[in-house]
Amino acid sequence: MPSKAKCQFIVRKAELSDLPVLVNFQTRLALHVAGDPINRLKEEERERLMIVLRSLLSSKDKRIVVAQAPNGDLLGMGYVHIFKDQGIWEQAGEVKLKSAIIDDVWVEPDFRRLGVFTAMLRELVTFAEKHKAYELILEYATANKEAAATWTSLGFVPTGVRASAFTEVVQEKLGKRR
Ligand SMILES: CC(C)(COP(=O)(O)OP(=O)(O)OC[C@H]1O[C@@H](n2cnc3c(N)ncnc32)[C@H](O)[C@@H]1OP(=O)(O)O)[C@@H](O)C(=O)NCCC(=O)NCCS
């Protein structure tokens, strides 16, 4: 594994020719989040992802960035899209609130802790600000310790909790209440 000083890469906007690698990154990210290393992606899902990603590449308020090594290998990806929220309050008038949603973040295991994601985030934040979105939003699983450490170190603080329960657990609790 290269040292931080020796790890060379550029960060650029993703292109059509990157699509197969991006699908590979997304598949491995899904397996990583699910904690399940043995599943293989269905062919129809691979095709669907290719179509979705292709449409993202040409959208003005969406940006996929990749980090690329000097030999051409892609080391990681990150995605941001601008979310416009029409103001719902009388007093706010026609003001549209804009946030930037970050998703699909992946860095190849051998190149982690080398600043690759930090460099990609710089591009994503710049893109958000260019679109006048001054708030960045993302979700991560609490069990994903490296993600939690990364987001915390980069200034993100949890603002909500997604909770889940089996219906039978909730039924049991309800059964104990009058
Ligand atoms: C999360 C992830 C994208 C971070 O990418 P990265 O290129 O390694 O991140 P960076 O090198 O830019 O690290 C930035 C900072 O985050 C923190 N950090 C990153 N990984 C960490 C880890 N495993 N443990 C503790 N801190 C960590 C550190 O403060 C680090 O700065 P430092 O190395 O100077 O101390 C990468 O670990 C990854 O791809 N994980 C699997 C996919 C994933 O979980 N994606 C996020 C889903 S929400």
mmCIF file of C-alpha atoms and ligand atoms in Angstrom:
data_model
loop_
_atom_site.group_PDB
_atom_site.id
_atom_site.type_symbol
_atom_site.label_atom_id
_atom_site.label_comp_id
_atom_site.label_asym_id
_atom_site.label_seq_id
_atom_site.Cartn_x
_atom_site.Cartn_y
_atom_site.Cartn_z
ATOM 1 C CA MET A 1 0.000 0.000 0.000
ATOM 2 C CA PRO A 2 1.395 3.440 -0.906
ATOM 3 C CA SER A 3 2.098 5.973 1.806
ATOM 4 C CA LYS A 4 0.012 9.137 2.000
ATOM 5 C CA ALA A 5 2.826 11.177 0.453
ATOM 6 C CA LYS A 6 3.332 8.685 -2.405
ATOM 7 C CA CYS A 7 -0.313 8.054 -3.240
ATOM 8 C CA GLN A 8 -0.830 9.940 -6.487
ATOM 9 C CA PHE A 9 -4.190 10.424 -8.063
ATOM 10 C CA ILE A 10 -6.373 12.988 -9.712
ATOM 11 C CA VAL A 11 -10.014 13.690 -8.985
ATOM 12 C CA ARG A 12 -12.246 14.272 -11.996
ATOM 13 C CA LYS A 13 -15.842 14.144 -13.141
ATOM 14 C CA ALA A 14 -16.930 10.604 -13.999
ATOM 15 C CA GLU A 15 -17.303 9.708 -17.684
ATOM 16 C CA LEU A 16 -19.286 7.135 -19.643
ATOM 17 C CA SER A 17 -16.267 4.850 -19.920
ATOM 18 C CA ASP A 18 -16.127 4.674 -16.090
ATOM 19 C CA LEU A 19 -19.596 3.122 -15.826
ATOM 20 C CA PRO A 20 -18.603 -0.578 -15.462
ATOM 21 C CA VAL A 21 -16.177 0.301 -12.634
ATOM 22 C CA LEU A 22 -18.758 2.536 -10.963
ATOM 23 C CA VAL A 23 -21.257 -0.329 -10.968
ATOM 24 C CA ASN A 24 -18.570 -2.538 -9.448
ATOM 25 C CA PHE A 25 -17.936 0.066 -6.706
ATOM 26 C CA GLN A 26 -21.651 0.400 -5.997
ATOM 27 C CA THR A 27 -22.079 -3.367 -5.782
ATOM 28 C CA ARG A 28 -19.231 -3.707 -3.313
ATOM 29 C CA LEU A 29 -20.539 -0.748 -1.315
ATOM 30 C CA ALA A 30 -23.940 -2.467 -1.036
ATOM 31 C CA LEU A 31 -22.243 -5.697 0.118
ATOM 32 C CA HIS A 32 -20.114 -3.728 2.580
ATOM 33 C CA VAL A 33 -23.151 -1.997 4.082
ATOM 34 C CA ALA A 34 -25.096 -5.276 4.226
ATOM 35 C CA GLY A 35 -22.058 -7.067 5.703
ATOM 36 C CA ASP A 36 -22.528 -9.851 3.155
ATOM 37 C CA PRO A 37 -19.462 -10.645 1.006
ATOM 38 C CA ILE A 38 -20.885 -13.602 -0.961
ATOM 39 C CA ASN A 39 -23.741 -12.208 -3.016
ATOM 40 C CA ARG A 40 -23.482 -11.629 -6.775
ATOM 41 C CA LEU A 41 -25.443 -8.893 -8.483
ATOM 42 C CA LYS A 42 -28.335 -9.962 -10.722
ATOM 43 C CA GLU A 43 -27.638 -9.174 -14.376
ATOM 44 C CA GLU A 44 -30.838 -7.113 -14.693
ATOM 45 C CA GLU A 45 -29.810 -5.048 -11.670
ATOM 46 C CA ARG A 46 -26.382 -4.422 -13.245
ATOM 47 C CA GLU A 47 -28.121 -3.185 -16.377
ATOM 48 C CA ARG A 48 -30.485 -1.003 -14.322
ATOM 49 C CA LEU A 49 -27.552 0.540 -12.459
ATOM 50 C CA MET A 50 -25.773 1.266 -15.748
ATOM 51 C CA ILE A 51 -28.868 3.090 -17.014
ATOM 52 C CA VAL A 52 -29.316 5.064 -13.770
ATOM 53 C CA LEU A 53 -25.651 6.039 -13.623
ATOM 54 C CA ARG A 54 -25.591 7.020 -17.298
ATOM 55 C CA SER A 55 -28.507 9.405 -16.745
ATOM 56 C CA LEU A 56 -26.804 10.897 -13.665
ATOM 57 C CA LEU A 57 -23.719 11.751 -15.718
ATOM 58 C CA SER A 58 -25.670 14.095 -17.961
ATOM 59 C CA SER A 59 -27.704 15.785 -15.224
ATOM 60 C CA LYS A 60 -26.747 19.391 -14.375
ATOM 61 C CA ASP A 61 -27.587 19.170 -10.667
ATOM 62 C CA LYS A 62 -25.884 15.836 -10.078
ATOM 63 C CA ARG A 63 -22.188 15.054 -10.021
ATOM 64 C CA ILE A 64 -20.228 11.818 -9.771
ATOM 65 C CA VAL A 65 -16.519 12.239 -9.146
ATOM 66 C CA VAL A 66 -13.832 9.591 -9.334
ATOM 67 C CA ALA A 67 -10.255 9.399 -8.103
ATOM 68 C CA GLN A 68 -7.887 8.002 -10.711
ATOM 69 C CA ALA A 69 -4.342 6.681 -10.302
ATOM 70 C CA PRO A 70 -1.605 7.532 -12.854
ATOM 71 C CA ASN A 71 -1.979 4.011 -14.379
ATOM 72 C CA GLY A 72 -5.655 4.753 -15.116
ATOM 73 C CA ASP A 73 -7.155 2.621 -12.344
ATOM 74 C CA LEU A 74 -10.081 4.173 -10.523
ATOM 75 C CA LEU A 75 -9.496 4.314 -6.760
ATOM 76 C CA GLY A 76 -12.895 5.527 -5.640
ATOM 77 C CA MET A 77 -16.088 7.422 -6.327
ATOM 78 C CA GLY A 78 -18.430 9.895 -4.673
ATOM 79 C CA TYR A 79 -21.782 11.317 -5.700
ATOM 80 C CA VAL A 80 -23.709 14.472 -4.845
ATOM 81 C CA HIS A 81 -27.065 15.748 -5.994
ATOM 82 C CA ILE A 82 -28.774 19.028 -5.329
ATOM 83 C CA PHE A 83 -32.102 18.797 -3.576
ATOM 84 C CA LYS A 84 -34.516 21.735 -3.895
ATOM 85 C CA ASP A 85 -37.149 22.156 -1.264
ATOM 86 C CA GLN A 86 -39.950 24.588 -2.049
ATOM 87 C CA GLY A 87 -40.559 26.737 1.046
ATOM 88 C CA ILE A 88 -43.797 25.681 2.783
ATOM 89 C CA TRP A 89 -44.173 28.650 5.151
ATOM 90 C CA GLU A 90 -46.103 31.800 4.272
ATOM 91 C CA GLN A 91 -43.375 34.010 5.716
ATOM 92 C CA ALA A 92 -40.684 32.332 3.616
ATOM 93 C CA GLY A 93 -42.348 33.396 0.352
ATOM 94 C CA GLU A 94 -40.929 31.720 -2.761
ATOM 95 C CA VAL A 95 -37.584 30.933 -1.190
ATOM 96 C CA LYS A 96 -36.282 27.562 -2.324
ATOM 97 C CA LEU A 97 -34.047 25.751 0.129
ATOM 98 C CA LYS A 98 -31.222 23.812 -1.417
ATOM 99 C CA SER A 99 -29.303 20.966 0.151
ATOM 100 C CA ALA A 100 -26.693 18.679 -1.322
ATOM 101 C CA ILE A 101 -27.179 14.968 -0.744
ATOM 102 C CA ILE A 102 -24.006 12.888 -0.696
ATOM 103 C CA ASP A 103 -24.202 9.191 -1.538
ATOM 104 C CA ASP A 104 -22.391 6.246 -3.125
ATOM 105 C CA VAL A 105 -19.059 6.885 -1.477
ATOM 106 C CA TRP A 106 -16.411 4.236 -2.041
ATOM 107 C CA VAL A 107 -12.624 4.050 -1.871
ATOM 108 C CA GLU A 108 -10.765 0.877 -2.815
ATOM 109 C CA PRO A 109 -9.607 -0.907 0.378
ATOM 110 C CA ASP A 110 -5.876 -0.723 -0.474
ATOM 111 C CA PHE A 111 -6.109 3.056 -0.860
ATOM 112 C CA ARG A 112 -7.959 4.027 2.287
ATOM 113 C CA ARG A 113 -6.609 6.465 4.881
ATOM 114 C CA LEU A 114 -4.585 8.162 2.151
ATOM 115 C CA GLY A 115 -6.814 11.185 1.684
ATOM 116 C CA VAL A 116 -8.555 9.872 -1.436
ATOM 117 C CA PHE A 117 -12.046 10.512 -0.140
ATOM 118 C CA THR A 118 -11.035 13.862 1.346
ATOM 119 C CA ALA A 119 -9.931 14.941 -2.134
ATOM 120 C CA MET A 120 -13.177 13.764 -3.707
ATOM 121 C CA LEU A 121 -15.211 15.527 -1.016
ATOM 122 C CA ARG A 122 -13.486 18.808 -1.926
ATOM 123 C CA GLU A 123 -14.964 18.485 -5.432
ATOM 124 C CA LEU A 124 -18.391 17.503 -4.123
ATOM 125 C CA VAL A 125 -18.500 20.477 -1.729
ATOM 126 C CA THR A 126 -17.383 22.869 -4.465
ATOM 127 C CA PHE A 127 -20.137 21.518 -6.720
ATOM 128 C CA ALA A 128 -22.712 21.978 -3.905
ATOM 129 C CA GLU A 129 -21.633 25.568 -3.278
ATOM 130 C CA LYS A 130 -21.698 26.409 -6.991
ATOM 131 C CA HIS A 131 -25.340 25.360 -6.920
ATOM 132 C CA LYS A 132 -25.961 27.472 -3.802
ATOM 133 C CA ALA A 133 -26.492 24.443 -1.593
ATOM 134 C CA TYR A 134 -24.787 25.245 1.679
ATOM 135 C CA GLU A 135 -25.874 22.184 3.620
ATOM 136 C CA LEU A 136 -24.601 18.662 2.990
ATOM 137 C CA ILE A 137 -26.716 15.695 4.004
ATOM 138 C CA LEU A 138 -25.906 11.998 4.038
ATOM 139 C CA GLU A 139 -26.859 8.770 5.740
ATOM 140 C CA TYR A 140 -24.704 5.995 7.090
ATOM 141 C CA ALA A 141 -25.293 2.881 9.128
ATOM 142 C CA THR A 142 -24.206 3.237 12.749
ATOM 143 C CA ALA A 143 -22.494 -0.162 12.400
ATOM 144 C CA ASN A 144 -20.289 1.271 9.633
ATOM 145 C CA LYS A 145 -17.486 2.420 11.909
ATOM 146 C CA GLU A 146 -15.096 3.675 9.216
ATOM 147 C CA ALA A 147 -17.896 5.743 7.675
ATOM 148 C CA ALA A 148 -18.831 7.149 11.091
ATOM 149 C CA ALA A 149 -15.184 8.055 11.761
ATOM 150 C CA THR A 150 -14.794 9.635 8.331
ATOM 151 C CA TRP A 151 -17.936 11.752 8.510
ATOM 152 C CA THR A 152 -17.206 12.872 12.059
ATOM 153 C CA SER A 153 -13.668 13.898 11.147
ATOM 154 C CA LEU A 154 -15.029 15.905 8.215
ATOM 155 C CA GLY A 155 -17.514 17.892 10.293
ATOM 156 C CA PHE A 156 -20.743 15.914 9.968
ATOM 157 C CA VAL A 157 -22.870 15.447 13.075
ATOM 158 C CA PRO A 158 -25.818 13.059 13.386
ATOM 159 C CA THR A 159 -29.127 14.932 13.200
ATOM 160 C CA GLY A 160 -31.575 12.028 13.301
ATOM 161 C CA VAL A 161 -31.936 8.346 13.997
ATOM 162 C CA ARG A 162 -33.430 5.696 11.724
ATOM 163 C CA ALA A 163 -34.963 3.028 13.947
ATOM 164 C CA SER A 164 -36.264 -0.415 13.032
ATOM 165 C CA ALA A 165 -38.099 -3.151 14.914
ATOM 166 C CA PHE A 166 -39.598 -6.525 14.033
ATOM 167 C CA THR A 167 -43.387 -6.308 13.985
ATOM 168 C CA GLU A 168 -43.597 -9.091 16.563
ATOM 169 C CA VAL A 169 -41.487 -7.020 18.971
ATOM 170 C CA VAL A 170 -43.779 -4.029 18.512
ATOM 171 C CA GLN A 171 -46.855 -6.277 18.886
ATOM 172 C CA GLU A 172 -45.451 -7.606 22.149
ATOM 173 C CA LYS A 173 -44.860 -4.072 23.442
ATOM 174 C CA LEU A 174 -48.333 -3.020 22.360
ATOM 175 C CA GLY A 175 -49.792 -6.093 24.043
ATOM 176 C CA LYS A 176 -48.324 -4.945 27.351
ATOM 177 C CA ARG A 177 -50.006 -1.563 27.097
ATOM 178 C CA ARG A 178 -53.605 -0.849 27.858
HETATM 179 C C1 LIG B 1 -15.415 5.822 4.283
HETATM 180 C C2 LIG B 1 -14.338 5.868 3.180
HETATM 181 C C3 LIG B 1 -14.973 6.365 1.899
HETATM 182 C C4 LIG B 1 -13.195 6.822 3.620
HETATM 183 O O1 LIG B 1 -12.324 6.968 2.505
HETATM 184 P P1 LIG B 1 -10.768 7.330 2.714
HETATM 185 O O2 LIG B 1 -10.218 7.710 1.396
HETATM 186 O O3 LIG B 1 -10.105 6.236 3.438
HETATM 187 O O4 LIG B 1 -10.865 8.614 3.648
HETATM 188 P P2 LIG B 1 -9.672 9.659 3.930
HETATM 189 O O5 LIG B 1 -8.356 9.001 3.753
HETATM 190 O O6 LIG B 1 -9.922 10.878 3.129
HETATM 191 O O7 LIG B 1 -9.890 9.929 5.490
HETATM 192 C C5 LIG B 1 -10.363 11.150 5.996
HETATM 193 C C6 LIG B 1 -10.392 11.068 7.496
HETATM 194 O O8 LIG B 1 -11.485 10.237 7.921
HETATM 195 C C7 LIG B 1 -11.099 9.518 9.112
HETATM 196 N N1 LIG B 1 -11.099 8.076 8.815
HETATM 197 C C8 LIG B 1 -11.248 7.491 7.613
HETATM 198 N N2 LIG B 1 -11.250 6.147 7.736
HETATM 199 C C9 LIG B 1 -11.093 5.896 9.050
HETATM 200 C C10 LIG B 1 -11.006 4.693 9.798
HETATM 201 N N3 LIG B 1 -11.075 3.471 9.205
HETATM 202 N N4 LIG B 1 -10.838 4.801 11.134
HETATM 203 C C11 LIG B 1 -10.768 6.008 11.740
HETATM 204 N N5 LIG B 1 -10.825 7.187 11.071
HETATM 205 C C12 LIG B 1 -10.995 7.125 9.739
HETATM 206 C C13 LIG B 1 -9.709 9.994 9.460
HETATM 207 O O9 LIG B 1 -9.828 11.121 10.337
HETATM 208 C C14 LIG B 1 -9.176 10.425 8.116
HETATM 209 O O10 LIG B 1 -8.140 11.373 8.213
HETATM 210 P P3 LIG B 1 -6.626 10.861 8.589
HETATM 211 O O11 LIG B 1 -6.349 9.623 7.803
HETATM 212 O O12 LIG B 1 -5.779 12.041 8.190
HETATM 213 O O13 LIG B 1 -6.654 10.597 10.063
HETATM 214 C C15 LIG B 1 -13.714 4.453 2.955
HETATM 215 O O14 LIG B 1 -13.329 3.923 4.207
HETATM 216 C C16 LIG B 1 -14.678 3.473 2.307
HETATM 217 O O15 LIG B 1 -14.769 3.411 1.079
HETATM 218 N N6 LIG B 1 -15.369 2.676 3.116
HETATM 219 C C17 LIG B 1 -16.291 1.666 2.573
HETATM 220 C C18 LIG B 1 -17.508 2.283 1.935
HETATM 221 C C19 LIG B 1 -18.304 3.139 2.906
HETATM 222 O O16 LIG B 1 -18.487 2.802 4.066
HETATM 223 N N7 LIG B 1 -18.801 4.254 2.382
HETATM 224 C C20 LIG B 1 -19.556 5.214 3.166
HETATM 225 C C21 LIG B 1 -20.973 4.853 3.207
HETATM 226 S S1 LIG B 1 -21.905 6.148 4.004
#
